[in-house]
PDB file of C-alpha atoms and ligand atoms in Angstrom:
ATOM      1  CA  UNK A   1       0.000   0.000   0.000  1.00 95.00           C
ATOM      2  CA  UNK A   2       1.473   3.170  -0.890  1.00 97.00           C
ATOM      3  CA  UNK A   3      -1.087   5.976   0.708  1.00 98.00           C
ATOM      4  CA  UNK A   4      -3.043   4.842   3.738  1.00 98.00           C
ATOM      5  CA  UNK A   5      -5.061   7.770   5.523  1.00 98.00           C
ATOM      6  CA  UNK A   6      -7.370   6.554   8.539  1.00 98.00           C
ATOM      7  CA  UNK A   7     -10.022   8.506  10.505  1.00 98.00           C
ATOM      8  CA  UNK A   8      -8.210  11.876   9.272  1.00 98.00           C
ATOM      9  CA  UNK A   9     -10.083  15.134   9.955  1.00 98.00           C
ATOM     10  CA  UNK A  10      -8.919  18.764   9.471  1.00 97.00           C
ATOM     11  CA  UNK A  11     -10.453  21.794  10.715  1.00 96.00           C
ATOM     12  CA  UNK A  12      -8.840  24.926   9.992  1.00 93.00           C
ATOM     13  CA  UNK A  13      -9.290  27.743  13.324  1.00 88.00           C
ATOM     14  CA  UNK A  14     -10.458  31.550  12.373  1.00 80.00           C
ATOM     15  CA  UNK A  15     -10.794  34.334  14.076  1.00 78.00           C
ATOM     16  CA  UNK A  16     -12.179  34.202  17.489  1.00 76.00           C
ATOM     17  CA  UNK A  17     -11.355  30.676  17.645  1.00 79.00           C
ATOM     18  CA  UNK A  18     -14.296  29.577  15.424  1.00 88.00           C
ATOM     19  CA  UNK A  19     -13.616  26.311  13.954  1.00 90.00           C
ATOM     20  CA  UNK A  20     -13.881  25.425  10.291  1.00 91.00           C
ATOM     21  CA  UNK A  21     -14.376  21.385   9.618  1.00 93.00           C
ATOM     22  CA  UNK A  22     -12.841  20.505   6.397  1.00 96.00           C
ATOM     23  CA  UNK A  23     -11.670  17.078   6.517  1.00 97.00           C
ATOM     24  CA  UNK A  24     -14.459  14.514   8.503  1.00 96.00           C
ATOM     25  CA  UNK A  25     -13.449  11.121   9.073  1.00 97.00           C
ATOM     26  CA  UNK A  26     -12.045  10.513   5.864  1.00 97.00           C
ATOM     27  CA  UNK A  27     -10.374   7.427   4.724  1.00 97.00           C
ATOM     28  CA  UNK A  28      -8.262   6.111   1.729  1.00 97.00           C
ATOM     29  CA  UNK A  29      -5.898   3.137   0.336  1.00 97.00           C
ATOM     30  CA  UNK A  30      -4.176   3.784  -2.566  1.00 98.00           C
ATOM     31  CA  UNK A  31      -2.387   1.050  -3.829  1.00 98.00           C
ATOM     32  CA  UNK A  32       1.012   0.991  -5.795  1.00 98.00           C
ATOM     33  CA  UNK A  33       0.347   2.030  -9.568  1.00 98.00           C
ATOM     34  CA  UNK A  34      -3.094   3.079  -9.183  1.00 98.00           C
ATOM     35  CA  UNK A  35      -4.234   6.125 -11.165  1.00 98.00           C
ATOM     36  CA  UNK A  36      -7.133   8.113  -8.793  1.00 98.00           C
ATOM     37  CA  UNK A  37      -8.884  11.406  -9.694  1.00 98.00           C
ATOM     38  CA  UNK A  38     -10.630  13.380  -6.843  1.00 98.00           C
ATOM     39  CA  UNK A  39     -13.942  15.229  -7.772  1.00 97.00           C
ATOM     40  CA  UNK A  40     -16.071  17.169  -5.967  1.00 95.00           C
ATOM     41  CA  UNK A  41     -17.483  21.282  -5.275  1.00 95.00           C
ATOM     42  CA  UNK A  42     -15.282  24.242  -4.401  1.00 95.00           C
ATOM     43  CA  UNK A  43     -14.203  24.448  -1.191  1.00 95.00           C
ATOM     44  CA  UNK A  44     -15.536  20.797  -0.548  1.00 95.00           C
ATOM     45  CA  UNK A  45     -11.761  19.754   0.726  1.00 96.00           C
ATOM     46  CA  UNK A  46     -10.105  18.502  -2.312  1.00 97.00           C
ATOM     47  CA  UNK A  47      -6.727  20.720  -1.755  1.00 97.00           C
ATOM     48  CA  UNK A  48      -6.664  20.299   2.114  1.00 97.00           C
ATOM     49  CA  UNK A  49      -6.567  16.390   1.568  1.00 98.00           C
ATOM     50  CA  UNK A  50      -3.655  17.125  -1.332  1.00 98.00           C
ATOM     51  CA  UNK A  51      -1.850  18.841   0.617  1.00 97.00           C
ATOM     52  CA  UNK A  52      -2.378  16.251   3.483  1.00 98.00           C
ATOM     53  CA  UNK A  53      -0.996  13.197   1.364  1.00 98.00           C
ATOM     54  CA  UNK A  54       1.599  15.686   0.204  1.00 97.00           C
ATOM     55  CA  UNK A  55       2.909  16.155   3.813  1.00 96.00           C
ATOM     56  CA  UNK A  56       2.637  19.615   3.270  1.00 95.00           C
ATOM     57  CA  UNK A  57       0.688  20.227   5.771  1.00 95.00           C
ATOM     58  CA  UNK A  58      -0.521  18.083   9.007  1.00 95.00           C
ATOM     59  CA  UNK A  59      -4.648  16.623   9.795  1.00 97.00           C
ATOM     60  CA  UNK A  60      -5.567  17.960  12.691  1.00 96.00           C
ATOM     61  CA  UNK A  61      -6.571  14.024  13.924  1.00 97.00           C
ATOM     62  CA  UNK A  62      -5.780  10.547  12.247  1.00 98.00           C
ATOM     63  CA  UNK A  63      -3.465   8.358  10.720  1.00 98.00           C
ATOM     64  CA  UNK A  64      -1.328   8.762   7.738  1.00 98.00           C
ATOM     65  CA  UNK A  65       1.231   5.907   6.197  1.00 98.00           C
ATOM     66  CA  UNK A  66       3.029   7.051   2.952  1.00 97.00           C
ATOM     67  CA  UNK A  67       4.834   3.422   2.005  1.00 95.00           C
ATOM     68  CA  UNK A  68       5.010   2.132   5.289  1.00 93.00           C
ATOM     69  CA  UNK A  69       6.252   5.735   6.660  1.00 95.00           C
ATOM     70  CA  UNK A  70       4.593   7.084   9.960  1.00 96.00           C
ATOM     71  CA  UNK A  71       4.131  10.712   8.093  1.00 96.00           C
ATOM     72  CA  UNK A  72       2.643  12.252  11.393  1.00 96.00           C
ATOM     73  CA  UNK A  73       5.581  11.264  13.628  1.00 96.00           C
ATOM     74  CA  UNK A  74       8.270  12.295  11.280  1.00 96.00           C
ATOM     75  CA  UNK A  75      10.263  15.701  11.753  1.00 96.00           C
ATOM     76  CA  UNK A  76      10.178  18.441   9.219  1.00 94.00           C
ATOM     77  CA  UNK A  77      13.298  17.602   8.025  1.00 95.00           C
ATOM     78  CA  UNK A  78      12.124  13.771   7.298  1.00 95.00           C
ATOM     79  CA  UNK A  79       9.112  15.413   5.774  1.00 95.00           C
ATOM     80  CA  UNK A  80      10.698  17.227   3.052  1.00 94.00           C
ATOM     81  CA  UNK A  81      13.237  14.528   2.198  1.00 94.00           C
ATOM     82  CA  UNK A  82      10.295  12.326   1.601  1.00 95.00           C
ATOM     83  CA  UNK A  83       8.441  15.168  -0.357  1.00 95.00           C
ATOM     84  CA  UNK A  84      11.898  15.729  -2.620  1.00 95.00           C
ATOM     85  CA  UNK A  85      12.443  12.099  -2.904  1.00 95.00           C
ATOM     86  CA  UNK A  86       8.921  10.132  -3.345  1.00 97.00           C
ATOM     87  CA  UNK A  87       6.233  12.853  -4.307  1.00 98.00           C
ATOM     88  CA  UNK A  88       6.209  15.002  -7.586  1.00 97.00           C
ATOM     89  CA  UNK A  89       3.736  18.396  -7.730  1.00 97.00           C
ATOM     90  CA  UNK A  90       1.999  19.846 -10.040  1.00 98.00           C
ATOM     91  CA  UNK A  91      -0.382  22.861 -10.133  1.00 97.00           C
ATOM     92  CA  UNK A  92      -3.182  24.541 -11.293  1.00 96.00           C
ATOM     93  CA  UNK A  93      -0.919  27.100 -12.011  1.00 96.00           C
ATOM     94  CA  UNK A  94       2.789  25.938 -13.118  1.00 97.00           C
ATOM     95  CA  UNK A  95       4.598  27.290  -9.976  1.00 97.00           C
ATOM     96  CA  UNK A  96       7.729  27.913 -12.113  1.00 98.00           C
ATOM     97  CA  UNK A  97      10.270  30.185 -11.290  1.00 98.00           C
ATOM     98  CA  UNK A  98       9.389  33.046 -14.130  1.00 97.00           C
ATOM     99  CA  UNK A  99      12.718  34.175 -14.027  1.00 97.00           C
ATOM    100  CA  UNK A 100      14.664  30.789 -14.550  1.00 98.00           C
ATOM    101  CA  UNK A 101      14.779  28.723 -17.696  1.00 98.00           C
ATOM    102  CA  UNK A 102      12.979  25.431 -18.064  1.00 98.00           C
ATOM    103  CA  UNK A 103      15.973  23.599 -17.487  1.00 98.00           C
ATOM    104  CA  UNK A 104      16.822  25.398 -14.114  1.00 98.00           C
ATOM    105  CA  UNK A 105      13.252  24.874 -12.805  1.00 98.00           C
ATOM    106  CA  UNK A 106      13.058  21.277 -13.784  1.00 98.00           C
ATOM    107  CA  UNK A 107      16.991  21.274 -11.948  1.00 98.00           C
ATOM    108  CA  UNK A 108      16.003  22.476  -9.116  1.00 97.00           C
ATOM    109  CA  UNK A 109      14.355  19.510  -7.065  1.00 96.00           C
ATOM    110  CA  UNK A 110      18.341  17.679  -7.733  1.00 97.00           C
ATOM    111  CA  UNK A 111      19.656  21.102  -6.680  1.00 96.00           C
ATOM    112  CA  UNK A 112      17.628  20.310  -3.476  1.00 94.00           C
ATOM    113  CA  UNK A 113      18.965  16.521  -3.499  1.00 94.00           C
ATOM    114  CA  UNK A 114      22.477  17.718  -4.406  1.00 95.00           C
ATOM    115  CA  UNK A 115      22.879  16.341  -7.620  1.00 96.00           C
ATOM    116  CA  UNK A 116      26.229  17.270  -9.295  1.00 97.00           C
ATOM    117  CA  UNK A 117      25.963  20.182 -11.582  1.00 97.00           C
ATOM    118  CA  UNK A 118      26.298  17.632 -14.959  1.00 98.00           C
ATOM    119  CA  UNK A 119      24.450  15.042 -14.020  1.00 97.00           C
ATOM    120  CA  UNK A 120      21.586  17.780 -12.985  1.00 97.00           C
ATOM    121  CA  UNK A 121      21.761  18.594 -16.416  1.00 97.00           C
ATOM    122  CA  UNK A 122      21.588  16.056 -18.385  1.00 98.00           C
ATOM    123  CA  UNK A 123      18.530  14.364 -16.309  1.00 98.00           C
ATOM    124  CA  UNK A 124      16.972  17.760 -16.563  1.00 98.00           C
ATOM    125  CA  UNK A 125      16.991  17.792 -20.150  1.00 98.00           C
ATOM    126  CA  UNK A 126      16.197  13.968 -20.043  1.00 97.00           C
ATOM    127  CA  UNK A 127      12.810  14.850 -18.518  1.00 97.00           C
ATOM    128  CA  UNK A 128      12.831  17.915 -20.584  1.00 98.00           C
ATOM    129  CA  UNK A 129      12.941  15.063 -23.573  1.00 97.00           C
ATOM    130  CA  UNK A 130      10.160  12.365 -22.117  1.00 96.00           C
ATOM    131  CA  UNK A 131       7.415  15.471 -22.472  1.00 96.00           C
ATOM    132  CA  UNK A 132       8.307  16.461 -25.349  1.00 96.00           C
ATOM    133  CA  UNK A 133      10.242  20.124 -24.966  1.00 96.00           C
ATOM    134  CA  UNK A 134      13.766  19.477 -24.765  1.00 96.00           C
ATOM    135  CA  UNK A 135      13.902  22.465 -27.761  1.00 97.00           C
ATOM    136  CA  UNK A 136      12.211  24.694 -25.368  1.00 97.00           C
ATOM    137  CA  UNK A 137      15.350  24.066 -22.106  1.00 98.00           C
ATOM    138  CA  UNK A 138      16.551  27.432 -22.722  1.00 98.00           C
ATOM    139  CA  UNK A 139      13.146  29.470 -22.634  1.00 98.00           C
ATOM    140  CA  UNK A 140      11.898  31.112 -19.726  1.00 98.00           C
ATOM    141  CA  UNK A 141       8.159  30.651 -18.103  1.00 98.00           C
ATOM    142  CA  UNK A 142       7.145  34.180 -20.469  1.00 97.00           C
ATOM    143  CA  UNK A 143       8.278  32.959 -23.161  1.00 98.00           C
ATOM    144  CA  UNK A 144       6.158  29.541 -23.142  1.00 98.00           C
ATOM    145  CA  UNK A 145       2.604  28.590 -23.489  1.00 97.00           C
ATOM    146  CA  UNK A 146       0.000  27.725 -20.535  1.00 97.00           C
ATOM    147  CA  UNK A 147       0.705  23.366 -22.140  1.00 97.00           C
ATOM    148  CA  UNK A 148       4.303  24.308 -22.645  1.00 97.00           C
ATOM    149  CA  UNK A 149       4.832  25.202 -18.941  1.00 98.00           C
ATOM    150  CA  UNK A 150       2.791  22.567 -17.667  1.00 98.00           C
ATOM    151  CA  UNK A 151       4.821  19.910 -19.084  1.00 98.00           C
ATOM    152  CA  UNK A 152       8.139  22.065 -17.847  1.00 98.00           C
ATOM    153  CA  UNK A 153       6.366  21.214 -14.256  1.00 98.00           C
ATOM    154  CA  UNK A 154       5.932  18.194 -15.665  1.00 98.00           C
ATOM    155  CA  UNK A 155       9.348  17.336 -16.218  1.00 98.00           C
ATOM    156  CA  UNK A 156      10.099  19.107 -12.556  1.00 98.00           C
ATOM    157  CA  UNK A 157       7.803  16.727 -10.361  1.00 98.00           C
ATOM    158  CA  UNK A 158       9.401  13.370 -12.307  1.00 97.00           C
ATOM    159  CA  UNK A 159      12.949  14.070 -12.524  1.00 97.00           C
ATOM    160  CA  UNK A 160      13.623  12.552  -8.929  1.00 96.00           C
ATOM    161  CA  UNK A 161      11.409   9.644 -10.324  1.00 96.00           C
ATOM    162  CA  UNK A 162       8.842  10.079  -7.622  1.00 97.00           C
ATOM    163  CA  UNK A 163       6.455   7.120  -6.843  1.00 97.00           C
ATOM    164  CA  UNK A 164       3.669   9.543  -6.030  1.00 98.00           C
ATOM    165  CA  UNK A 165       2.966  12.317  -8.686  1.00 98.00           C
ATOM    166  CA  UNK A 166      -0.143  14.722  -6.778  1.00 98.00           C
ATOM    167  CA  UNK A 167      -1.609  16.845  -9.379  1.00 98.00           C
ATOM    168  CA  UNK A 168      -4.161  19.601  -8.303  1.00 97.00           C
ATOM    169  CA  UNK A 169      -6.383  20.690 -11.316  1.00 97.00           C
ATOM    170  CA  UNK A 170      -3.461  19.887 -13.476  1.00 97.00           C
ATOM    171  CA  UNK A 171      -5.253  20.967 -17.082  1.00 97.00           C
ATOM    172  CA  UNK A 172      -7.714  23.763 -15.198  1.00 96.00           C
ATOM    173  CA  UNK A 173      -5.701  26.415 -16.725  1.00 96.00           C
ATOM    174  CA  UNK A 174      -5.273  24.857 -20.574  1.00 96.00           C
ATOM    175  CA  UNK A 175      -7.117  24.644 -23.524  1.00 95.00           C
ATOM    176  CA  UNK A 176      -8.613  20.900 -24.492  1.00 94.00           C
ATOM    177  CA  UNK A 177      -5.552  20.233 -26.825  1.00 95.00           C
ATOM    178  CA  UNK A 178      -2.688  20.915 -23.864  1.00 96.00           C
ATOM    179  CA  UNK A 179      -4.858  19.340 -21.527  1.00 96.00           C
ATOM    180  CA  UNK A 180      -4.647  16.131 -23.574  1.00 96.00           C
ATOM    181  CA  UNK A 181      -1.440  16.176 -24.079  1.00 96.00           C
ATOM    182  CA  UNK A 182      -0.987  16.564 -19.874  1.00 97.00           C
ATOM    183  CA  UNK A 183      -3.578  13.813 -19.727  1.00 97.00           C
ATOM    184  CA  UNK A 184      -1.411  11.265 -22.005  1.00 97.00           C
ATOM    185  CA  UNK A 185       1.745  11.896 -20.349  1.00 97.00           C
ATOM    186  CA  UNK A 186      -0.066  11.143 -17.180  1.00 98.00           C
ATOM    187  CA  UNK A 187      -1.220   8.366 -18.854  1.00 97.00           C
ATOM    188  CA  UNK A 188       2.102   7.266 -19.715  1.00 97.00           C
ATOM    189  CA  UNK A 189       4.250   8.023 -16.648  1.00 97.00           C
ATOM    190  CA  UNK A 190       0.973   5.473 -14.783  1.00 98.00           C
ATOM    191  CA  UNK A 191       2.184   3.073 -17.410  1.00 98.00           C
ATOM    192  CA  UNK A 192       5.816   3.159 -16.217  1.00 96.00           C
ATOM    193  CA  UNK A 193       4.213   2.522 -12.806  1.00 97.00           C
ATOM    194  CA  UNK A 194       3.914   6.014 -11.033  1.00 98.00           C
ATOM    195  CA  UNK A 195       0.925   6.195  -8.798  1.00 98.00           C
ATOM    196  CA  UNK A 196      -0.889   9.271  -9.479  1.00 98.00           C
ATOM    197  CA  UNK A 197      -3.363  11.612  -7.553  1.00 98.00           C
ATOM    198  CA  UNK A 198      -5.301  13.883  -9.260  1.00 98.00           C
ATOM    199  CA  UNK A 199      -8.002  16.748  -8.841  1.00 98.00           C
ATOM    200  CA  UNK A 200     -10.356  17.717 -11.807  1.00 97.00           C
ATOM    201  CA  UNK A 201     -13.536  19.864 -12.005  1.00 94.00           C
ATOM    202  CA  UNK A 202     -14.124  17.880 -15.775  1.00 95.00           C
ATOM    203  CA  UNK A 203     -15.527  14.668 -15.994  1.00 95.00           C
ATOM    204  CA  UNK A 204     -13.922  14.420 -19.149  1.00 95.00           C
ATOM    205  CA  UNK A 205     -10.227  14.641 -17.161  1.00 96.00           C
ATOM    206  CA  UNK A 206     -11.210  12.399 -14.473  1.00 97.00           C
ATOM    207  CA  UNK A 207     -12.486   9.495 -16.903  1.00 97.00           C
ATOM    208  CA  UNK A 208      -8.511   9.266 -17.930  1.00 97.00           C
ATOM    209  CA  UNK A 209      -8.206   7.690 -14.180  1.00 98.00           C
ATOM    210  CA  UNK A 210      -8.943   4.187 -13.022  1.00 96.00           C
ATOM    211  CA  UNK A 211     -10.892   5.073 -10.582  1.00 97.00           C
ATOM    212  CA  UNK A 212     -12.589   8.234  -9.013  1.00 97.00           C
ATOM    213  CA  UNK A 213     -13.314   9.377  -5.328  1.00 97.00           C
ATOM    214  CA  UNK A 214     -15.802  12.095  -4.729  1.00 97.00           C
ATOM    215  CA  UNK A 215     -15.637  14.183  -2.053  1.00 96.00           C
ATOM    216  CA  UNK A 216     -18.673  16.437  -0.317  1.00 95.00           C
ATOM    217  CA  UNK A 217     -18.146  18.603   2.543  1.00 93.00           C
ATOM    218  CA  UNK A 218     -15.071  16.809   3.784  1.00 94.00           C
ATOM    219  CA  UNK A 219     -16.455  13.222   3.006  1.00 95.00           C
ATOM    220  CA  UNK A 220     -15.474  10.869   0.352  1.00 96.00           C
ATOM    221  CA  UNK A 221     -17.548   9.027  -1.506  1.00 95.00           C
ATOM    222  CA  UNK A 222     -16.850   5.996  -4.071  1.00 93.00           C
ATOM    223  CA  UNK A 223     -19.532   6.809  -6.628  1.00 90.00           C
ATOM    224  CA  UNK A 224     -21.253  10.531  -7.602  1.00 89.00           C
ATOM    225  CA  UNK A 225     -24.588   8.243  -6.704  1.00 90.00           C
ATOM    226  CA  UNK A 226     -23.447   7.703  -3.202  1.00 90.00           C
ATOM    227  CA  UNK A 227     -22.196  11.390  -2.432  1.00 89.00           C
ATOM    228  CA  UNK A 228     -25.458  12.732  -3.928  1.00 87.00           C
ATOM    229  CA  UNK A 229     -27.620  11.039  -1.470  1.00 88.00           C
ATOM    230  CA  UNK A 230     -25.449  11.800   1.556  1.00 83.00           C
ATOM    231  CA  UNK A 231     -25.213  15.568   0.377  1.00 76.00           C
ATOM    232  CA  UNK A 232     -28.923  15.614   0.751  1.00 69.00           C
TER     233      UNK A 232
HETATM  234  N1  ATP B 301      -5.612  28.127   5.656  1.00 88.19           N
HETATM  235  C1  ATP B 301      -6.951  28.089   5.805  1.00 88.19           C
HETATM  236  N2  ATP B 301      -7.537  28.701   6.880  1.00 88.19           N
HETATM  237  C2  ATP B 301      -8.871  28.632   7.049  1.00 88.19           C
HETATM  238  N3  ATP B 301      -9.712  27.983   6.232  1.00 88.19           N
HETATM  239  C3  ATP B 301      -9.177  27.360   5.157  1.00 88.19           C
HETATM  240  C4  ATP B 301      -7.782  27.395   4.875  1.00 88.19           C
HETATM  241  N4  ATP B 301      -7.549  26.687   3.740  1.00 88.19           N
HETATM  242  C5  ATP B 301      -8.758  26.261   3.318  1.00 88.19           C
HETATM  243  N5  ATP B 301      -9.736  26.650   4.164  1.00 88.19           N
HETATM  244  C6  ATP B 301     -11.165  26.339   4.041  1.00 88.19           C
HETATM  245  O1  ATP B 301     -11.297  24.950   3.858  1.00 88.19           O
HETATM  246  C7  ATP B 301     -12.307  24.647   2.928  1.00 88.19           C
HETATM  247  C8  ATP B 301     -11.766  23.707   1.880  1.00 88.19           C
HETATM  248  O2  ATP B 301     -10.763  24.345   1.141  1.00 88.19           O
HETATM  249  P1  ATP B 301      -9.981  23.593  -0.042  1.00 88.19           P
HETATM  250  O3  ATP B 301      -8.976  24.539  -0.560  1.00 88.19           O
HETATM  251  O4  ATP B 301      -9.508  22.279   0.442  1.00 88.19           O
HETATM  252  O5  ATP B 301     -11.178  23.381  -1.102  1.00 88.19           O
HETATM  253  P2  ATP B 301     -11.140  22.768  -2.567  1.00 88.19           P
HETATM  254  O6  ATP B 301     -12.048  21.586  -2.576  1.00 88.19           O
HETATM  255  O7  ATP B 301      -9.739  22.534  -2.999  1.00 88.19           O
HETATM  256  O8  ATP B 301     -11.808  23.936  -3.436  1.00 88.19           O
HETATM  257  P3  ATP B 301     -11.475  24.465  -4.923  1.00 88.19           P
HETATM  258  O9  ATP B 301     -12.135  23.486  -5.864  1.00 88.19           O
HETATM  259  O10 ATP B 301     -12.136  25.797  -4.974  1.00 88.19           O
HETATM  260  O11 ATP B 301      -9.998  24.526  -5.091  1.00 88.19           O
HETATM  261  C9  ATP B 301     -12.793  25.980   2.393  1.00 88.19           C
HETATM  262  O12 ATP B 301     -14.023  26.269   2.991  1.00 88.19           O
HETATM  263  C10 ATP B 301     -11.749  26.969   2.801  1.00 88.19           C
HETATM  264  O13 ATP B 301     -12.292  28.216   3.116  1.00 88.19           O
HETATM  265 MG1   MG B 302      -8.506  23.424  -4.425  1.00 88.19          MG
END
């Protein structure tokens, strides 16, 4: 089992210490090599429970095993060696560096691993190749388009070869045509046995997956049938 998240809940604390429940009771297996999409309404959870089984940030109750790891006992330190070594990221919006070059952004998670400066390269510019813009390693964020930078971030999240790639609303911000093309390189890095996480608005991304979780008002759900009739 690669994710395991029991009984996790997550409230978030405003002002005057009023509570906000975001996460109730929820609870997930994902197995090696599976290929998951989360659905569900804004603000229903989706990037609280990413950013959970990112170890980015911590459930205020419950369990969490990433491969056999005890996430929620682990120091910060352990935490971002397992989030520079195991998961890749990628965003609604790119997060590049806008004044770097693609090679340099998709570098920098080997920068972070220490990676000697050649062998940085040339894997950068490997993973630069596998989607596709190795003729774009020069080029800065600016000078790319909303499909070119996405598969710059891409490149970025696999070029540690992560087991985990977490992608929140990965073609959100493309047209149909980039969005397929981030769809079959998905597609293809789940072939080469990545386990990927992923949360779509469009039924039309999500059918790419193998299977699809739906989640209302900090609950999942295994079917759209079943989280209707709860939502009610
Ligand atoms: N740091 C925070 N402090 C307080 N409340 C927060 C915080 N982050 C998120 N929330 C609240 O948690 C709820 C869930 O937010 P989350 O970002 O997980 O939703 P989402 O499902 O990803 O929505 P969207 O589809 O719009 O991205 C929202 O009601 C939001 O206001
Ligand atoms: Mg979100």
């Amino acid at each position: 089992m690669l994710v395991e998240l029991k009984n996790i809940y997550k409230n978030y604390y405003g002002d005057k210490q009023l509570v906000v429940p975001v996460l109730n009771d929820v609870n997930i297996e994902v197995e090696k090599g599976e290929y998951i999409a989360i659905m569900g309404p804004s603000g229903s959870g989706k990037s609280t429970l990413m950013n959970i089984i990112g170890c980015l940030d911590h459930p205020t109750k419950g369990e969490y095993k990433l491969d056999s790891n005890d996430v929620l006992k682990l120091k910060d330190k352990e935490l971002s060696k397992i989030r520079l070594n195991s998961i890749g990221f990628v965003f609604q919006q790119f997060q590049l560096l806008p004044r770097q070059s693609a090679l340099y952004n998709v570098s920098l998670p080997l920068i972070y691993a220490k990676v000697n400066k050649k062998e940085r390269k040339k894997r950068a510019l490997e993973a630069l190749k596998k989607v596709g813009i190795e003729d774009r390693s020069d080029f800065k964020p600016t000078q790319l388009s909303g499909g070119q930078k996405q598969r710059v971030a891409i490149a970025r999240a696999m070029v540690n070869n992560p087991k985990l790639i977490l992608a929140d609303e990965p073609t959100g911000a493309l047209d149909s045509k980039s969005g397929k093309q981030v769809m079959d390189l998905f597609e293809k890095l789940n072939k080469d046995g990545v386990t990927i996480i992923m949360i779509t608005h469009d039924e039309n991304v999500a059918k790419h997956a193998k299977r699809i979780i739906y989640i209302i008002d900090g609950k999942l759900y295994n079917s759209k049938e079943e989280a209707m009739r709860h939502a009610q």
